Short mmCIF file of C-alpha atoms in Angstrom, two decimals:
data_model
loop_
_atom_site.label_atom_id
_atom_site.label_comp_id
_atom_site.label_asym_id
_atom_site.label_seq_id
_atom_site.Cartn_x
_atom_site.Cartn_y
_atom_site.Cartn_z
CA UNK N 1 53.21 -40.69 -28.67
CA UNK N 2 54.95 -38.85 -25.78
CA UNK N 3 55.52 -40.55 -22.53
CA UNK N 4 53.79 -37.88 -20.45
CA UNK N 5 50.04 -37.91 -20.68
CA UNK N 6 49.97 -41.12 -22.67
CA UNK N 7 49.81 -43.44 -19.71
CA UNK N 8 46.87 -42.12 -17.77
CA UNK N 9 43.92 -39.75 -17.41
CA UNK N 10 45.15 -38.01 -14.20
CA UNK N 11 43.87 -40.85 -12.01
CA UNK N 12 46.53 -43.32 -12.98
CA UNK N 13 44.25 -45.14 -15.51
CA UNK N 14 45.49 -45.92 -18.99
CA UNK N 15 42.60 -45.00 -21.26
CA UNK N 16 43.74 -47.30 -24.03
CA UNK N 17 43.91 -50.24 -21.69
CA UNK N 18 40.54 -49.35 -20.24
CA UNK N 19 39.07 -49.28 -23.72
CA UNK N 20 40.56 -52.68 -24.58
CA UNK N 21 39.21 -54.22 -21.37
CA UNK N 22 35.75 -52.80 -22.00
CA UNK N 23 35.75 -54.16 -25.55
CA UNK N 24 36.83 -57.56 -24.29
CA UNK N 25 34.03 -57.55 -21.73
CA UNK N 26 31.51 -56.88 -24.51
CA UNK N 27 32.55 -59.93 -26.57
CA UNK N 28 29.97 -62.69 -26.75
CA UNK N 29 30.58 -65.84 -24.80
CA UNK N 30 31.58 -68.94 -26.73
CA UNK N 31 28.39 -71.06 -26.82
CA UNK N 32 29.62 -74.16 -28.71
CA UNK N 33 32.18 -76.91 -28.22
CA UNK N 34 33.30 -77.63 -31.73
CA UNK N 35 33.07 -76.20 -35.22
CA UNK N 36 33.10 -78.58 -38.16
CA UNK N 37 32.35 -78.59 -41.85
CA UNK N 38 29.60 -80.99 -42.91
CA UNK N 39 26.33 -81.55 -44.76
CA UNK N 40 23.13 -79.68 -43.86
CA UNK N 41 20.09 -80.83 -45.73
CA UNK N 42 21.30 -80.93 -49.37
CA UNK N 43 24.20 -78.53 -48.88
CA UNK N 44 27.55 -80.40 -48.56
CA UNK N 45 30.05 -78.00 -46.97
CA UNK N 46 28.39 -76.00 -44.18
CA UNK N 47 29.90 -74.53 -41.04
CA UNK N 48 28.34 -76.41 -38.14
CA UNK N 49 28.62 -75.41 -34.46
CA UNK N 50 27.95 -78.53 -32.41
CA UNK N 51 26.19 -79.91 -35.40
CA UNK N 52 23.94 -76.86 -35.90
CA UNK N 53 24.34 -74.74 -39.11
CA UNK N 54 25.93 -71.33 -38.62
CA UNK N 55 24.58 -68.28 -40.40
CA UNK N 56 25.88 -64.86 -41.44
CA UNK N 57 24.71 -61.55 -39.93
CA UNK N 58 22.09 -61.55 -42.77
CA UNK N 59 20.90 -65.01 -41.61
CA UNK N 60 22.30 -66.80 -44.64
CA UNK N 61 23.81 -70.24 -44.34
CA UNK N 62 27.64 -70.17 -44.06
CA UNK N 63 28.44 -72.65 -46.74
CA UNK N 64 31.40 -73.19 -49.07
CA UNK N 65 32.02 -74.44 -52.55
CA UNK N 66 35.56 -75.26 -51.46
CA UNK N 67 35.83 -77.43 -48.39
CA UNK N 68 39.45 -76.26 -47.86
CA UNK N 69 38.22 -72.78 -47.22
CA UNK N 70 35.47 -74.18 -45.02
CA UNK N 71 38.08 -75.83 -42.83
CA UNK N 72 40.02 -72.60 -42.64
CA UNK N 73 36.91 -70.79 -41.27
CA UNK N 74 36.07 -73.70 -38.84
CA UNK N 75 39.63 -73.53 -37.56
CA UNK N 76 39.08 -69.87 -36.57
CA UNK N 77 35.93 -70.83 -34.58
CA UNK N 78 37.75 -73.68 -32.90
CA UNK N 79 40.60 -71.37 -31.97
CA UNK N 80 38.34 -69.05 -29.95
CA UNK N 81 38.66 -69.04 -26.18
CA UNK N 82 35.93 -68.33 -23.61
CA UNK N 83 34.70 -65.47 -25.81
CA UNK N 84 34.27 -65.03 -29.57
CA UNK N 85 36.44 -62.17 -30.90
CA UNK N 86 35.71 -61.34 -34.55
CA UNK N 87 38.98 -59.43 -34.80
CA UNK N 88 40.82 -62.81 -34.71
CA UNK N 89 38.57 -64.35 -37.42
CA UNK N 90 39.52 -62.70 -40.74
CA UNK N 91 38.50 -65.68 -42.90
CA UNK N 92 35.08 -65.78 -41.19
CA UNK N 93 34.61 -62.05 -41.87
CA UNK N 94 35.52 -62.66 -45.56
CA UNK N 95 33.02 -65.51 -45.74
CA UNK N 96 30.26 -63.35 -44.26
CA UNK N 97 31.11 -60.51 -46.64
CA UNK N 98 31.10 -62.82 -49.64
CA UNK N 99 27.88 -64.65 -48.74
CA UNK N 100 25.93 -61.59 -47.77
CA UNK N 101 26.97 -59.17 -50.43
CA UNK N 102 29.43 -60.37 -53.04
CA UNK N 103 26.87 -61.87 -55.57
CA UNK N 104 25.11 -58.57 -56.03
CA UNK N 105 28.24 -56.40 -55.75
CA UNK N 106 30.74 -58.52 -57.65
CA UNK N 107 31.10 -56.26 -60.65
CA UNK N 108 31.51 -53.18 -58.43
CA UNK N 109 34.19 -55.03 -56.39
CA UNK N 110 36.01 -56.00 -59.63
CA UNK N 111 35.86 -52.37 -60.76
CA UNK N 112 37.35 -51.23 -57.46
CA UNK N 113 40.15 -53.75 -57.56
CA UNK N 114 41.05 -52.97 -61.19
CA UNK N 115 41.11 -49.19 -60.33
CA UNK N 116 44.23 -49.84 -58.24
CA UNK N 117 46.11 -50.49 -61.44
CA UNK N 118 45.69 -46.83 -62.16
CA UNK N 119 47.61 -45.80 -59.03
CA UNK N 120 49.54 -48.95 -58.27
CA UNK N 121 52.08 -48.89 -55.47
CA UNK N 122 54.83 -50.24 -57.68
CA UNK N 123 54.55 -47.30 -60.05
CA UNK N 124 55.54 -44.63 -57.51
CA UNK N 125 59.25 -44.55 -56.66
CA UNK N 126 61.29 -42.62 -54.26
CA UNK N 127 63.80 -40.07 -55.72
CA UNK N 128 66.32 -40.58 -52.93
CA UNK N 129 68.19 -42.19 -51.16
CA UNK N 130 69.85 -44.65 -53.47
CA UNK N 131 69.52 -47.53 -51.12
CA UNK N 132 65.73 -47.12 -50.95
CA UNK N 133 65.33 -46.68 -54.70
CA UNK N 134 67.49 -49.82 -55.16
CA UNK N 135 65.20 -51.82 -52.87
CA UNK N 136 62.17 -50.62 -54.75
CA UNK N 137 63.66 -51.41 -58.08
CA UNK N 138 64.76 -54.90 -57.10
CA UNK N 139 61.25 -55.74 -55.83
CA UNK N 140 58.98 -53.82 -58.16
CA UNK N 141 60.73 -53.90 -61.60
CA UNK N 142 60.14 -57.61 -62.04
CA UNK N 143 56.47 -57.00 -61.15
CA UNK N 144 56.25 -54.35 -63.85
CA UNK N 145 57.68 -57.02 -66.14
CA UNK N 146 54.90 -59.37 -65.05
CA UNK N 147 52.29 -56.75 -65.85
CA UNK N 148 53.79 -56.32 -69.35
CA UNK N 149 53.61 -60.08 -69.85
CA UNK N 150 49.91 -59.95 -68.93
CA UNK N 151 49.31 -57.34 -71.67
CA UNK N 152 48.95 -54.41 -69.30
CA UNK N 153 52.16 -52.33 -69.26
CA UNK N 154 52.33 -49.73 -66.53
CA UNK N 155 54.49 -46.65 -66.31
CA UNK N 156 56.58 -45.91 -63.25
CA UNK N 157 57.99 -42.56 -62.16
CA UNK N 158 59.79 -40.99 -59.19
CA UNK N 159 57.80 -38.83 -56.85
CA UNK N 160 54.14 -38.66 -55.71
CA UNK N 161 52.57 -36.93 -58.66
CA UNK N 162 49.90 -38.98 -60.36
CA UNK N 163 51.21 -41.15 -63.24
CA UNK N 164 48.60 -41.59 -65.92
CA UNK N 165 48.26 -45.16 -67.23
CA UNK N 166 47.15 -46.29 -70.65
CA UNK N 167 43.40 -47.01 -70.79
CA UNK N 168 44.07 -50.35 -72.53
CA UNK N 169 46.13 -51.46 -69.48
CA UNK N 170 43.40 -50.55 -67.09
CA UNK N 171 40.91 -52.39 -69.27
CA UNK N 172 43.10 -55.40 -69.27
CA UNK N 173 43.24 -55.36 -65.49
CA UNK N 174 39.48 -55.42 -65.36
CA UNK N 175 39.21 -58.36 -67.79
CA UNK N 176 41.71 -60.38 -65.72
CA UNK N 177 39.34 -60.18 -62.78
CA UNK N 178 36.33 -61.52 -64.59
CA UNK N 179 36.79 -65.21 -63.78
CA UNK N 180 37.31 -64.53 -60.11
CA UNK N 181 34.17 -64.69 -57.93
CA UNK N 182 32.76 -65.45 -54.51
CA UNK N 183 35.18 -65.74 -51.59
CA UNK N 184 38.16 -65.60 -53.94
CA UNK N 185 37.07 -62.20 -55.18
CA UNK N 186 36.56 -60.92 -51.60
CA UNK N 187 40.02 -62.19 -50.78
CA UNK N 188 41.52 -60.46 -53.84
CA UNK N 189 39.92 -57.24 -52.66
CA UNK N 190 41.57 -57.60 -49.30
CA UNK N 191 44.95 -58.44 -50.80
CA UNK N 192 44.70 -55.47 -53.19
CA UNK N 193 43.72 -52.93 -50.58
CA UNK N 194 46.28 -54.13 -48.05
CA UNK N 195 49.16 -54.00 -50.49
CA UNK N 196 47.97 -50.99 -52.47
CA UNK N 197 48.74 -52.92 -55.65
CA UNK N 198 46.64 -54.64 -58.28
CA UNK N 199 49.83 -56.19 -59.69
CA UNK N 200 50.97 -57.74 -56.42
CA UNK N 201 47.49 -59.19 -55.73
CA UNK N 202 47.19 -60.58 -59.31
CA UNK N 203 50.68 -62.09 -59.14
CA UNK N 204 49.58 -63.89 -56.01
CA UNK N 205 46.44 -65.13 -57.74
CA UNK N 206 48.47 -66.38 -60.73
CA UNK N 207 51.03 -68.13 -58.53
CA UNK N 208 53.82 -65.85 -59.75
CA UNK N 209 54.70 -64.32 -56.38
CA UNK N 210 55.08 -65.99 -52.97
CA UNK N 211 53.00 -64.64 -50.14
CA UNK N 212 56.08 -63.56 -48.09
CA UNK N 213 57.53 -61.79 -51.14
CA UNK N 214 54.26 -60.08 -51.78
CA UNK N 215 54.01 -58.74 -48.25
CA UNK N 216 57.61 -57.50 -48.35
CA UNK N 217 57.17 -55.87 -51.69
CA UNK N 218 54.18 -53.96 -50.36
CA UNK N 219 56.11 -52.65 -47.25
CA UNK N 220 59.41 -51.56 -48.61
CA UNK N 221 58.81 -47.92 -47.74
CA UNK N 222 57.44 -48.76 -44.35
CA UNK N 223 60.29 -51.11 -43.52
CA UNK N 224 62.74 -48.48 -44.64
CA UNK N 225 61.25 -45.97 -42.18
CA UNK N 226 61.33 -48.57 -39.43
CA UNK N 227 65.00 -49.28 -40.17
CA UNK N 228 65.74 -45.51 -39.68
CA UNK N 229 63.50 -44.56 -36.80
CA UNK N 230 62.30 -47.81 -35.21
CA UNK N 231 58.69 -49.00 -34.69
CA UNK N 232 56.42 -48.23 -31.77
CA UNK N 233 54.18 -50.74 -30.18
CA UNK N 234 50.94 -49.42 -31.61
CA UNK N 235 52.31 -49.40 -35.14
CA UNK N 236 53.60 -52.94 -34.69
CA UNK N 237 50.12 -54.05 -33.42
CA UNK N 238 48.42 -52.41 -36.45
CA UNK N 239 50.84 -54.12 -38.79
CA UNK N 240 50.33 -57.49 -37.09
CA UNK N 241 46.59 -57.10 -37.54
CA UNK N 242 46.94 -56.25 -41.20
CA UNK N 243 49.23 -59.22 -41.74
CA UNK N 244 46.70 -61.54 -40.23
CA UNK N 245 44.09 -60.21 -42.67
CA UNK N 246 46.53 -60.62 -45.51
CA UNK N 247 47.40 -64.24 -44.61
CA UNK N 248 43.74 -65.17 -44.40
CA UNK N 249 43.16 -63.63 -47.80
CA UNK N 250 46.20 -65.41 -49.27
CA UNK N 251 45.09 -68.79 -47.91
CA UNK N 252 41.69 -68.30 -49.62
CA UNK N 253 43.38 -67.20 -52.86
CA UNK N 254 45.69 -70.24 -52.84
CA UNK N 255 42.80 -72.57 -52.17
CA UNK N 256 40.71 -71.00 -54.99
CA UNK N 257 43.22 -71.03 -57.85
#
């Protein structure tokens, strides 16, 4: 973004700042003192706002099979200030998505996650420079080895042309997702789409890749560009937002294994 014209609309007003302020003004006021996880009727792990059960946009009870995940969501509600900002509540959004739609859509979500194995990030390598290809190989070759160990070998190639993968490998990816359900499945979808890699997300699920290493492996190309050209504030803000989404998904994955 150029310096001229980016800071105002001719009247000295920054349109981006104005939009952010308007958005902030439209946020709902915080209406509760404390969020906790407790029993409601015969349901043991329910999100309670001042003792009253919270509900999803579809009016379903926000309840958890796993109390650890419940506490993660309650923590987001307790961290809110005078207003409630859903953009700062990724685990809550995942809970709403899971409760309102994951049961009916679970197989479709598994299909979508498995499809990433057919165009997995780690299969598309740069041709040059050597330093970048070396970074990719160091991070991604061990992940290809993991995939082989899982019974789903994937082919890698230099360039951006589509690399066809064996149908049996894609079928294996789909089978591996079958035991994953509920919020864990929603979190796996987030981890897969944010990294662009079925293999990275599955390695997280299986405990074979640390969260920091997973994030770094998914951003080798981006980090390389930043090392060459720097990073502007808007790009940094977008990355920080994605990282918060990723961390929330990872925390749910770790609690669900």
